[in-house]
């Protein structure tokens, strides 16, 4: 099964006899609050226009638990997540397509959560809303209740100890911007730098200027050049959102990978955890 779907393929499936459930997960990592500006409002963007039939899902409130010891976007309560998905019309036997405003990070977070909890047919709209050329709707649908019951563990999940171990025994990729990996800047978390042994692999380099993923063979070559060949692979980022996008890129390339969901926001909050800086993994 492909992990992504093009806008034209989605249009065809929506017109078919087994249309997918559509989830709109518009979200942006915003520093606006610190600057005194209003934060990004994904729900307002959704209400102004979305793919017909799509249901809005709030990343901060429904795809993550409360910030704390688990990081800025810890995993949501599984029971609550299942209830959100069922209210959105998600069923085990019906395909799901997730999209966001175009960056792909939020959609990938929903994709990863559904995959981790056992849904077998979920894809991300490649390029997001910007790739869609069809009509938009402002009508908020009321889908029939779905039957999806989450069963965690279907794909790889790392905790802090697991991430530390994988950085030594396999390949741990850091999906953040290179300057954050090197510790030159840190706009959000307690301290800059990276998990010792992790390799810098900004997820922004997995897509082209249009926000769509690079061809699978190009992605495969990139990850193999970083050490993915024959190794177990894991990914982390700032808080488990852009890291999900890198896991998605690896899936497009045919490479399974685990996600360290707590990511740097959890790791860096623990003063007992070592921190490396500079371009060298160690």
JSON list of C-alpha atoms in Angstrom, two decimals, residues 21-216:
[
{"chain": "A", "resi": 21, "resn": "UNK", "atom": "CA", "xyz": [-12.69, 9.15, 4.91]},
{"chain": "A", "resi": 22, "resn": "UNK", "atom": "CA", "xyz": [-11.08, 12.59, 4.71]},
{"chain": "A", "resi": 23, "resn": "UNK", "atom": "CA", "xyz": [-9.33, 14.18, 7.68]},
{"chain": "A", "resi": 24, "resn": "UNK", "atom": "CA", "xyz": [-8.21, 17.82, 7.61]},
{"chain": "A", "resi": 25, "resn": "UNK", "atom": "CA", "xyz": [-5.36, 18.43, 10.06]},
{"chain": "A", "resi": 26, "resn": "UNK", "atom": "CA", "xyz": [-4.31, 21.99, 9.33]},
{"chain": "A", "resi": 27, "resn": "UNK", "atom": "CA", "xyz": [-1.73, 23.12, 11.87]},
{"chain": "A", "resi": 28, "resn": "UNK", "atom": "CA", "xyz": [1.46, 25.12, 12.06]},
{"chain": "A", "resi": 29, "resn": "UNK", "atom": "CA", "xyz": [4.26, 25.17, 14.58]},
{"chain": "A", "resi": 30, "resn": "UNK", "atom": "CA", "xyz": [3.87, 28.75, 15.69]},
{"chain": "A", "resi": 31, "resn": "UNK", "atom": "CA", "xyz": [6.07, 31.06, 17.75]},
{"chain": "A", "resi": 32, "resn": "UNK", "atom": "CA", "xyz": [3.47, 33.80, 17.36]},
{"chain": "A", "resi": 33, "resn": "UNK", "atom": "CA", "xyz": [2.49, 33.70, 21.03]},
{"chain": "A", "resi": 34, "resn": "UNK", "atom": "CA", "xyz": [5.99, 34.67, 22.10]},
{"chain": "A", "resi": 35, "resn": "UNK", "atom": "CA", "xyz": [5.93, 37.53, 19.61]},
{"chain": "A", "resi": 36, "resn": "UNK", "atom": "CA", "xyz": [2.54, 38.71, 20.86]},
{"chain": "A", "resi": 37, "resn": "UNK", "atom": "CA", "xyz": [0.71, 37.76, 17.66]},
{"chain": "A", "resi": 38, "resn": "UNK", "atom": "CA", "xyz": [-2.39, 35.59, 17.37]},
{"chain": "A", "resi": 39, "resn": "UNK", "atom": "CA", "xyz": [-1.56, 31.90, 16.94]},
{"chain": "A", "resi": 40, "resn": "UNK", "atom": "CA", "xyz": [-2.42, 30.03, 13.77]},
{"chain": "A", "resi": 41, "resn": "UNK", "atom": "CA", "xyz": [-6.05, 28.85, 13.81]},
{"chain": "A", "resi": 42, "resn": "UNK", "atom": "CA", "xyz": [-6.38, 25.64, 11.83]},
{"chain": "A", "resi": 43, "resn": "UNK", "atom": "CA", "xyz": [-10.07, 25.27, 12.58]},
{"chain": "A", "resi": 44, "resn": "UNK", "atom": "CA", "xyz": [-10.83, 28.73, 11.18]},
{"chain": "A", "resi": 45, "resn": "UNK", "atom": "CA", "xyz": [-8.87, 27.86, 8.04]},
{"chain": "A", "resi": 46, "resn": "UNK", "atom": "CA", "xyz": [-10.84, 24.63, 7.75]},
{"chain": "A", "resi": 47, "resn": "UNK", "atom": "CA", "xyz": [-14.19, 26.40, 8.16]},
{"chain": "A", "resi": 48, "resn": "UNK", "atom": "CA", "xyz": [-13.25, 28.90, 5.44]},
{"chain": "A", "resi": 49, "resn": "UNK", "atom": "CA", "xyz": [-12.78, 26.08, 2.92]},
{"chain": "A", "resi": 50, "resn": "UNK", "atom": "CA", "xyz": [-11.87, 22.39, 2.91]},
{"chain": "A", "resi": 51, "resn": "UNK", "atom": "CA", "xyz": [-12.16, 19.31, 0.74]},
{"chain": "A", "resi": 52, "resn": "UNK", "atom": "CA", "xyz": [-15.85, 18.37, 0.54]},
{"chain": "A", "resi": 53, "resn": "UNK", "atom": "CA", "xyz": [-16.70, 15.88, 3.28]},
{"chain": "A", "resi": 54, "resn": "UNK", "atom": "CA", "xyz": [-13.47, 16.37, 5.24]},
{"chain": "A", "resi": 55, "resn": "UNK", "atom": "CA", "xyz": [-13.61, 16.42, 9.03]},
{"chain": "A", "resi": 56, "resn": "UNK", "atom": "CA", "xyz": [-11.30, 18.72, 10.99]},
{"chain": "A", "resi": 57, "resn": "UNK", "atom": "CA", "xyz": [-8.96, 17.14, 13.54]},
{"chain": "A", "resi": 58, "resn": "UNK", "atom": "CA", "xyz": [-7.09, 19.34, 16.01]},
{"chain": "A", "resi": 59, "resn": "UNK", "atom": "CA", "xyz": [-3.46, 18.25, 16.32]},
{"chain": "A", "resi": 60, "resn": "UNK", "atom": "CA", "xyz": [-2.76, 19.90, 19.67]},
{"chain": "A", "resi": 61, "resn": "UNK", "atom": "CA", "xyz": [-6.00, 18.78, 21.33]},
{"chain": "A", "resi": 62, "resn": "UNK", "atom": "CA", "xyz": [-6.73, 15.44, 19.62]},
{"chain": "A", "resi": 63, "resn": "UNK", "atom": "CA", "xyz": [-3.48, 14.07, 18.20]},
{"chain": "A", "resi": 64, "resn": "UNK", "atom": "CA", "xyz": [-1.40, 14.81, 21.30]},
{"chain": "A", "resi": 65, "resn": "UNK", "atom": "CA", "xyz": [-1.70, 14.67, 25.04]},
{"chain": "A", "resi": 66, "resn": "UNK", "atom": "CA", "xyz": [-1.07, 17.62, 27.37]},
{"chain": "A", "resi": 67, "resn": "UNK", "atom": "CA", "xyz": [2.52, 18.95, 27.27]},
{"chain": "A", "resi": 68, "resn": "UNK", "atom": "CA", "xyz": [4.65, 17.76, 30.15]},
{"chain": "A", "resi": 69, "resn": "UNK", "atom": "CA", "xyz": [7.21, 15.12, 30.98]},
{"chain": "A", "resi": 70, "resn": "UNK", "atom": "CA", "xyz": [6.44, 13.33, 27.71]},
{"chain": "A", "resi": 71, "resn": "UNK", "atom": "CA", "xyz": [7.34, 16.37, 25.63]},
{"chain": "A", "resi": 72, "resn": "UNK", "atom": "CA", "xyz": [5.47, 19.18, 23.89]},
{"chain": "A", "resi": 73, "resn": "UNK", "atom": "CA", "xyz": [3.31, 16.79, 21.84]},
{"chain": "A", "resi": 74, "resn": "UNK", "atom": "CA", "xyz": [3.21, 13.49, 23.74]},
{"chain": "A", "resi": 75, "resn": "UNK", "atom": "CA", "xyz": [1.08, 10.69, 22.42]},
{"chain": "A", "resi": 76, "resn": "UNK", "atom": "CA", "xyz": [-2.64, 11.13, 23.06]},
{"chain": "A", "resi": 77, "resn": "UNK", "atom": "CA", "xyz": [-4.63, 8.86, 25.33]},
{"chain": "A", "resi": 78, "resn": "UNK", "atom": "CA", "xyz": [-5.38, 5.90, 23.07]},
{"chain": "A", "resi": 79, "resn": "UNK", "atom": "CA", "xyz": [-9.01, 5.59, 24.15]},
{"chain": "A", "resi": 80, "resn": "UNK", "atom": "CA", "xyz": [-9.63, 9.29, 23.55]},
{"chain": "A", "resi": 81, "resn": "UNK", "atom": "CA", "xyz": [-7.88, 9.09, 20.17]},
{"chain": "A", "resi": 82, "resn": "UNK", "atom": "CA", "xyz": [-10.11, 6.20, 19.15]},
{"chain": "A", "resi": 83, "resn": "UNK", "atom": "CA", "xyz": [-13.21, 8.19, 20.08]},
{"chain": "A", "resi": 84, "resn": "UNK", "atom": "CA", "xyz": [-12.01, 11.15, 17.99]},
{"chain": "A", "resi": 85, "resn": "UNK", "atom": "CA", "xyz": [-11.40, 8.92, 14.99]},
{"chain": "A", "resi": 86, "resn": "UNK", "atom": "CA", "xyz": [-14.78, 7.22, 15.26]},
{"chain": "A", "resi": 87, "resn": "UNK", "atom": "CA", "xyz": [-16.53, 10.61, 15.49]},
{"chain": "A", "resi": 88, "resn": "UNK", "atom": "CA", "xyz": [-14.70, 11.54, 12.30]},
{"chain": "A", "resi": 89, "resn": "UNK", "atom": "CA", "xyz": [-16.16, 8.46, 10.60]},
{"chain": "A", "resi": 90, "resn": "UNK", "atom": "CA", "xyz": [-13.02, 6.31, 10.66]},
{"chain": "A", "resi": 91, "resn": "UNK", "atom": "CA", "xyz": [-13.68, 2.57, 10.38]},
{"chain": "A", "resi": 92, "resn": "UNK", "atom": "CA", "xyz": [-11.23, -0.30, 10.22]},
{"chain": "A", "resi": 93, "resn": "UNK", "atom": "CA", "xyz": [-12.38, -1.45, 6.79]},
{"chain": "A", "resi": 94, "resn": "UNK", "atom": "CA", "xyz": [-12.55, 1.94, 5.05]},
{"chain": "A", "resi": 95, "resn": "UNK", "atom": "CA", "xyz": [-9.56, 3.83, 3.63]},
{"chain": "A", "resi": 96, "resn": "UNK", "atom": "CA", "xyz": [-8.51, 7.13, 5.18]},
{"chain": "A", "resi": 97, "resn": "UNK", "atom": "CA", "xyz": [-6.78, 10.08, 3.52]},
{"chain": "A", "resi": 98, "resn": "UNK", "atom": "CA", "xyz": [-5.26, 12.83, 5.64]},
{"chain": "A", "resi": 99, "resn": "UNK", "atom": "CA", "xyz": [-4.17, 16.28, 4.48]},
{"chain": "A", "resi": 100, "resn": "UNK", "atom": "CA", "xyz": [-3.02, 19.59, 5.90]},
{"chain": "A", "resi": 101, "resn": "UNK", "atom": "CA", "xyz": [-2.21, 23.02, 4.54]},
{"chain": "A", "resi": 102, "resn": "UNK", "atom": "CA", "xyz": [0.73, 21.77, 2.52]},
{"chain": "A", "resi": 103, "resn": "UNK", "atom": "CA", "xyz": [3.69, 21.37, 4.87]},
{"chain": "A", "resi": 104, "resn": "UNK", "atom": "CA", "xyz": [2.75, 17.76, 5.48]},
{"chain": "A", "resi": 105, "resn": "UNK", "atom": "CA", "xyz": [3.90, 17.55, 9.10]},
{"chain": "A", "resi": 106, "resn": "UNK", "atom": "CA", "xyz": [0.47, 17.54, 10.73]},
{"chain": "A", "resi": 107, "resn": "UNK", "atom": "CA", "xyz": [-0.99, 15.12, 8.19]},
{"chain": "A", "resi": 108, "resn": "UNK", "atom": "CA", "xyz": [1.97, 12.81, 8.79]},
{"chain": "A", "resi": 109, "resn": "UNK", "atom": "CA", "xyz": [1.33, 12.91, 12.54]},
{"chain": "A", "resi": 110, "resn": "UNK", "atom": "CA", "xyz": [-2.26, 11.71, 11.97]},
{"chain": "A", "resi": 111, "resn": "UNK", "atom": "CA", "xyz": [-1.03, 9.11, 9.45]},
{"chain": "A", "resi": 112, "resn": "UNK", "atom": "CA", "xyz": [1.52, 7.77, 11.91]},
{"chain": "A", "resi": 113, "resn": "UNK", "atom": "CA", "xyz": [-0.94, 7.60, 14.81]},
{"chain": "A", "resi": 114, "resn": "UNK", "atom": "CA", "xyz": [-3.47, 5.70, 12.72]},
{"chain": "A", "resi": 115, "resn": "UNK", "atom": "CA", "xyz": [-0.78, 3.32, 11.48]},
{"chain": "A", "resi": 116, "resn": "UNK", "atom": "CA", "xyz": [0.63, 2.84, 15.00]},
{"chain": "A", "resi": 117, "resn": "UNK", "atom": "CA", "xyz": [-2.83, 2.03, 16.32]},
{"chain": "A", "resi": 118, "resn": "UNK", "atom": "CA", "xyz": [-3.49, -0.55, 13.64]},
{"chain": "A", "resi": 119, "resn": "UNK", "atom": "CA", "xyz": [-5.34, 1.09, 10.74]},
{"chain": "A", "resi": 120, "resn": "UNK", "atom": "CA", "xyz": [-4.18, -0.67, 7.58]},
{"chain": "A", "resi": 121, "resn": "UNK", "atom": "CA", "xyz": [-5.25, 1.77, 4.88]},
{"chain": "A", "resi": 122, "resn": "UNK", "atom": "CA", "xyz": [-4.28, 5.37, 5.53]},
{"chain": "A", "resi": 123, "resn": "UNK", "atom": "CA", "xyz": [-2.49, 7.76, 3.18]},
{"chain": "A", "resi": 124, "resn": "UNK", "atom": "CA", "xyz": [-1.40, 11.38, 3.10]},
{"chain": "A", "resi": 125, "resn": "UNK", "atom": "CA", "xyz": [-2.40, 13.74, 0.29]},
{"chain": "A", "resi": 126, "resn": "UNK", "atom": "CA", "xyz": [0.93, 14.56, -1.34]},
{"chain": "A", "resi": 127, "resn": "UNK", "atom": "CA", "xyz": [1.35, 18.33, -1.35]},
{"chain": "A", "resi": 128, "resn": "UNK", "atom": "CA", "xyz": [-1.63, 18.89, 0.91]},
{"chain": "A", "resi": 129, "resn": "UNK", "atom": "CA", "xyz": [-4.43, 21.32, 0.25]},
{"chain": "A", "resi": 130, "resn": "UNK", "atom": "CA", "xyz": [-2.26, 23.33, -2.16]},
{"chain": "A", "resi": 131, "resn": "UNK", "atom": "CA", "xyz": [-2.17, 20.34, -4.52]},
{"chain": "A", "resi": 132, "resn": "UNK", "atom": "CA", "xyz": [-5.97, 20.07, -4.67]},
{"chain": "A", "resi": 133, "resn": "UNK", "atom": "CA", "xyz": [-7.50, 21.69, -7.76]},
{"chain": "A", "resi": 134, "resn": "UNK", "atom": "CA", "xyz": [-11.12, 20.74, -7.13]},
{"chain": "A", "resi": 135, "resn": "UNK", "atom": "CA", "xyz": [-13.83, 22.73, -5.42]},
{"chain": "A", "resi": 136, "resn": "UNK", "atom": "CA", "xyz": [-13.71, 23.48, -1.70]},
{"chain": "A", "resi": 137, "resn": "UNK", "atom": "CA", "xyz": [-16.59, 23.48, 0.76]},
{"chain": "A", "resi": 138, "resn": "UNK", "atom": "CA", "xyz": [-17.39, 25.43, 3.91]},
{"chain": "A", "resi": 139, "resn": "UNK", "atom": "CA", "xyz": [-20.03, 22.91, 4.99]},
{"chain": "A", "resi": 140, "resn": "UNK", "atom": "CA", "xyz": [-19.09, 21.02, 8.16]},
{"chain": "A", "resi": 141, "resn": "UNK", "atom": "CA", "xyz": [-20.12, 17.37, 7.68]},
{"chain": "A", "resi": 142, "resn": "UNK", "atom": "CA", "xyz": [-21.67, 15.10, 10.30]},
{"chain": "A", "resi": 143, "resn": "UNK", "atom": "CA", "xyz": [-20.33, 11.66, 9.35]},
{"chain": "A", "resi": 144, "resn": "UNK", "atom": "CA", "xyz": [-21.79, 8.41, 10.59]},
{"chain": "A", "resi": 145, "resn": "UNK", "atom": "CA", "xyz": [-19.92, 7.01, 13.59]},
{"chain": "A", "resi": 146, "resn": "UNK", "atom": "CA", "xyz": [-17.01, 4.80, 12.59]},
{"chain": "A", "resi": 147, "resn": "UNK", "atom": "CA", "xyz": [-15.97, 1.54, 14.20]},
{"chain": "A", "resi": 148, "resn": "UNK", "atom": "CA", "xyz": [-12.19, 1.96, 14.46]},
{"chain": "A", "resi": 149, "resn": "UNK", "atom": "CA", "xyz": [-10.76, 0.62, 17.73]},
{"chain": "A", "resi": 150, "resn": "UNK", "atom": "CA", "xyz": [-7.08, 1.48, 18.17]},
{"chain": "A", "resi": 151, "resn": "UNK", "atom": "CA", "xyz": [-4.65, -1.31, 18.97]},
{"chain": "A", "resi": 152, "resn": "UNK", "atom": "CA", "xyz": [-1.23, 0.30, 19.60]},
{"chain": "A", "resi": 153, "resn": "UNK", "atom": "CA", "xyz": [1.99, -1.29, 18.49]},
{"chain": "A", "resi": 154, "resn": "UNK", "atom": "CA", "xyz": [1.48, -1.94, 14.79]},
{"chain": "A", "resi": 155, "resn": "UNK", "atom": "CA", "xyz": [4.55, 0.16, 13.87]},
{"chain": "A", "resi": 156, "resn": "UNK", "atom": "CA", "xyz": [7.71, 1.08, 15.74]},
{"chain": "A", "resi": 157, "resn": "UNK", "atom": "CA", "xyz": [7.73, 3.47, 18.69]},
{"chain": "A", "resi": 158, "resn": "UNK", "atom": "CA", "xyz": [10.82, 4.51, 20.65]},
{"chain": "A", "resi": 159, "resn": "UNK", "atom": "CA", "xyz": [11.17, 5.93, 24.13]},
{"chain": "A", "resi": 160, "resn": "UNK", "atom": "CA", "xyz": [14.22, 7.94, 25.24]},
{"chain": "A", "resi": 161, "resn": "UNK", "atom": "CA", "xyz": [16.25, 4.88, 26.21]},
{"chain": "A", "resi": 162, "resn": "UNK", "atom": "CA", "xyz": [15.35, 3.17, 22.96]},
{"chain": "A", "resi": 163, "resn": "UNK", "atom": "CA", "xyz": [16.41, 6.23, 20.96]},
{"chain": "A", "resi": 164, "resn": "UNK", "atom": "CA", "xyz": [19.73, 6.39, 22.80]},
{"chain": "A", "resi": 165, "resn": "UNK", "atom": "CA", "xyz": [20.35, 2.69, 22.14]},
{"chain": "A", "resi": 166, "resn": "UNK", "atom": "CA", "xyz": [19.43, 2.94, 18.46]},
{"chain": "A", "resi": 167, "resn": "UNK", "atom": "CA", "xyz": [21.82, 5.87, 17.98]},
{"chain": "A", "resi": 168, "resn": "UNK", "atom": "CA", "xyz": [24.58, 3.40, 18.92]},
{"chain": "A", "resi": 169, "resn": "UNK", "atom": "CA", "xyz": [23.34, 0.18, 17.31]},
{"chain": "A", "resi": 170, "resn": "UNK", "atom": "CA", "xyz": [21.55, 1.41, 14.17]},
{"chain": "A", "resi": 171, "resn": "UNK", "atom": "CA", "xyz": [20.59, 4.74, 12.62]},
{"chain": "A", "resi": 172, "resn": "UNK", "atom": "CA", "xyz": [18.80, 7.51, 14.51]},
{"chain": "A", "resi": 173, "resn": "UNK", "atom": "CA", "xyz": [17.83, 10.43, 12.26]},
{"chain": "A", "resi": 174, "resn": "UNK", "atom": "CA", "xyz": [17.22, 13.97, 13.53]},
{"chain": "A", "resi": 175, "resn": "UNK", "atom": "CA", "xyz": [14.52, 15.52, 11.33]},
{"chain": "A", "resi": 176, "resn": "UNK", "atom": "CA", "xyz": [14.93, 19.10, 12.59]},
{"chain": "A", "resi": 177, "resn": "UNK", "atom": "CA", "xyz": [16.70, 21.92, 10.79]},
{"chain": "A", "resi": 178, "resn": "UNK", "atom": "CA", "xyz": [20.47, 21.58, 10.72]},
{"chain": "A", "resi": 179, "resn": "UNK", "atom": "CA", "xyz": [21.10, 24.63, 12.88]},
{"chain": "A", "resi": 180, "resn": "UNK", "atom": "CA", "xyz": [18.96, 23.17, 15.67]},
{"chain": "A", "resi": 181, "resn": "UNK", "atom": "CA", "xyz": [20.75, 19.83, 15.38]},
{"chain": "A", "resi": 182, "resn": "UNK", "atom": "CA", "xyz": [24.10, 21.58, 15.66]},
{"chain": "A", "resi": 183, "resn": "UNK", "atom": "CA", "xyz": [22.88, 23.61, 18.65]},
{"chain": "A", "resi": 184, "resn": "UNK", "atom": "CA", "xyz": [23.44, 26.96, 16.97]},
{"chain": "A", "resi": 185, "resn": "UNK", "atom": "CA", "xyz": [19.88, 28.05, 17.73]},
{"chain": "A", "resi": 186, "resn": "UNK", "atom": "CA", "xyz": [17.09, 26.64, 19.88]},
{"chain": "A", "resi": 187, "resn": "UNK", "atom": "CA", "xyz": [13.90, 28.71, 19.74]},
{"chain": "A", "resi": 188, "resn": "UNK", "atom": "CA", "xyz": [11.68, 26.38, 21.76]},
{"chain": "A", "resi": 189, "resn": "UNK", "atom": "CA", "xyz": [13.35, 23.81, 23.98]},
{"chain": "A", "resi": 190, "resn": "UNK", "atom": "CA", "xyz": [15.58, 24.12, 27.07]},
{"chain": "A", "resi": 191, "resn": "UNK", "atom": "CA", "xyz": [18.88, 23.52, 25.33]},
{"chain": "A", "resi": 192, "resn": "UNK", "atom": "CA", "xyz": [20.15, 23.14, 21.76]},
{"chain": "A", "resi": 193, "resn": "UNK", "atom": "CA", "xyz": [21.98, 20.20, 20.23]},
{"chain": "A", "resi": 194, "resn": "UNK", "atom": "CA", "xyz": [21.16, 16.60, 19.44]},
{"chain": "A", "resi": 195, "resn": "UNK", "atom": "CA", "xyz": [21.06, 13.09, 20.86]},
{"chain": "A", "resi": 196, "resn": "UNK", "atom": "CA", "xyz": [24.63, 11.73, 20.78]},
{"chain": "A", "resi": 197, "resn": "UNK", "atom": "CA", "xyz": [25.06, 9.49, 17.76]},
{"chain": "A", "resi": 198, "resn": "UNK", "atom": "CA", "xyz": [22.07, 10.87, 15.87]},
{"chain": "A", "resi": 199, "resn": "UNK", "atom": "CA", "xyz": [22.55, 11.88, 12.23]},
{"chain": "A", "resi": 200, "resn": "UNK", "atom": "CA", "xyz": [21.19, 15.16, 10.86]},
{"chain": "A", "resi": 201, "resn": "UNK", "atom": "CA", "xyz": [18.51, 14.61, 8.20]},
{"chain": "A", "resi": 202, "resn": "UNK", "atom": "CA", "xyz": [16.20, 17.66, 7.92]},
{"chain": "A", "resi": 203, "resn": "UNK", "atom": "CA", "xyz": [12.77, 16.51, 6.75]},
{"chain": "A", "resi": 204, "resn": "UNK", "atom": "CA", "xyz": [12.45, 19.64, 4.62]},
{"chain": "A", "resi": 205, "resn": "UNK", "atom": "CA", "xyz": [14.98, 18.03, 2.25]},
{"chain": "A", "resi": 206, "resn": "UNK", "atom": "CA", "xyz": [12.54, 15.18, 1.50]},
{"chain": "A", "resi": 207, "resn": "UNK", "atom": "CA", "xyz": [10.23, 17.38, -0.55]},
{"chain": "A", "resi": 208, "resn": "UNK", "atom": "CA", "xyz": [10.48, 19.62, -3.60]},
{"chain": "A", "resi": 209, "resn": "UNK", "atom": "CA", "xyz": [9.57, 23.31, -3.87]},
{"chain": "A", "resi": 210, "resn": "UNK", "atom": "CA", "xyz": [5.91, 22.34, -4.33]},
{"chain": "A", "resi": 211, "resn": "UNK", "atom": "CA", "xyz": [5.84, 20.49, -1.00]},
{"chain": "A", "resi": 212, "resn": "UNK", "atom": "CA", "xyz": [5.47, 17.11, -2.67]},
{"chain": "A", "resi": 213, "resn": "UNK", "atom": "CA", "xyz": [7.74, 14.23, -1.81]},
{"chain": "A", "resi": 214, "resn": "UNK", "atom": "CA", "xyz": [10.76, 13.56, -3.98]},
{"chain": "A", "resi": 215, "resn": "UNK", "atom": "CA", "xyz": [10.58, 10.35, -6.06]},
{"chain": "A", "resi": 216, "resn": "UNK", "atom": "CA", "xyz": [10.92, 7.14, -4.02]}
]
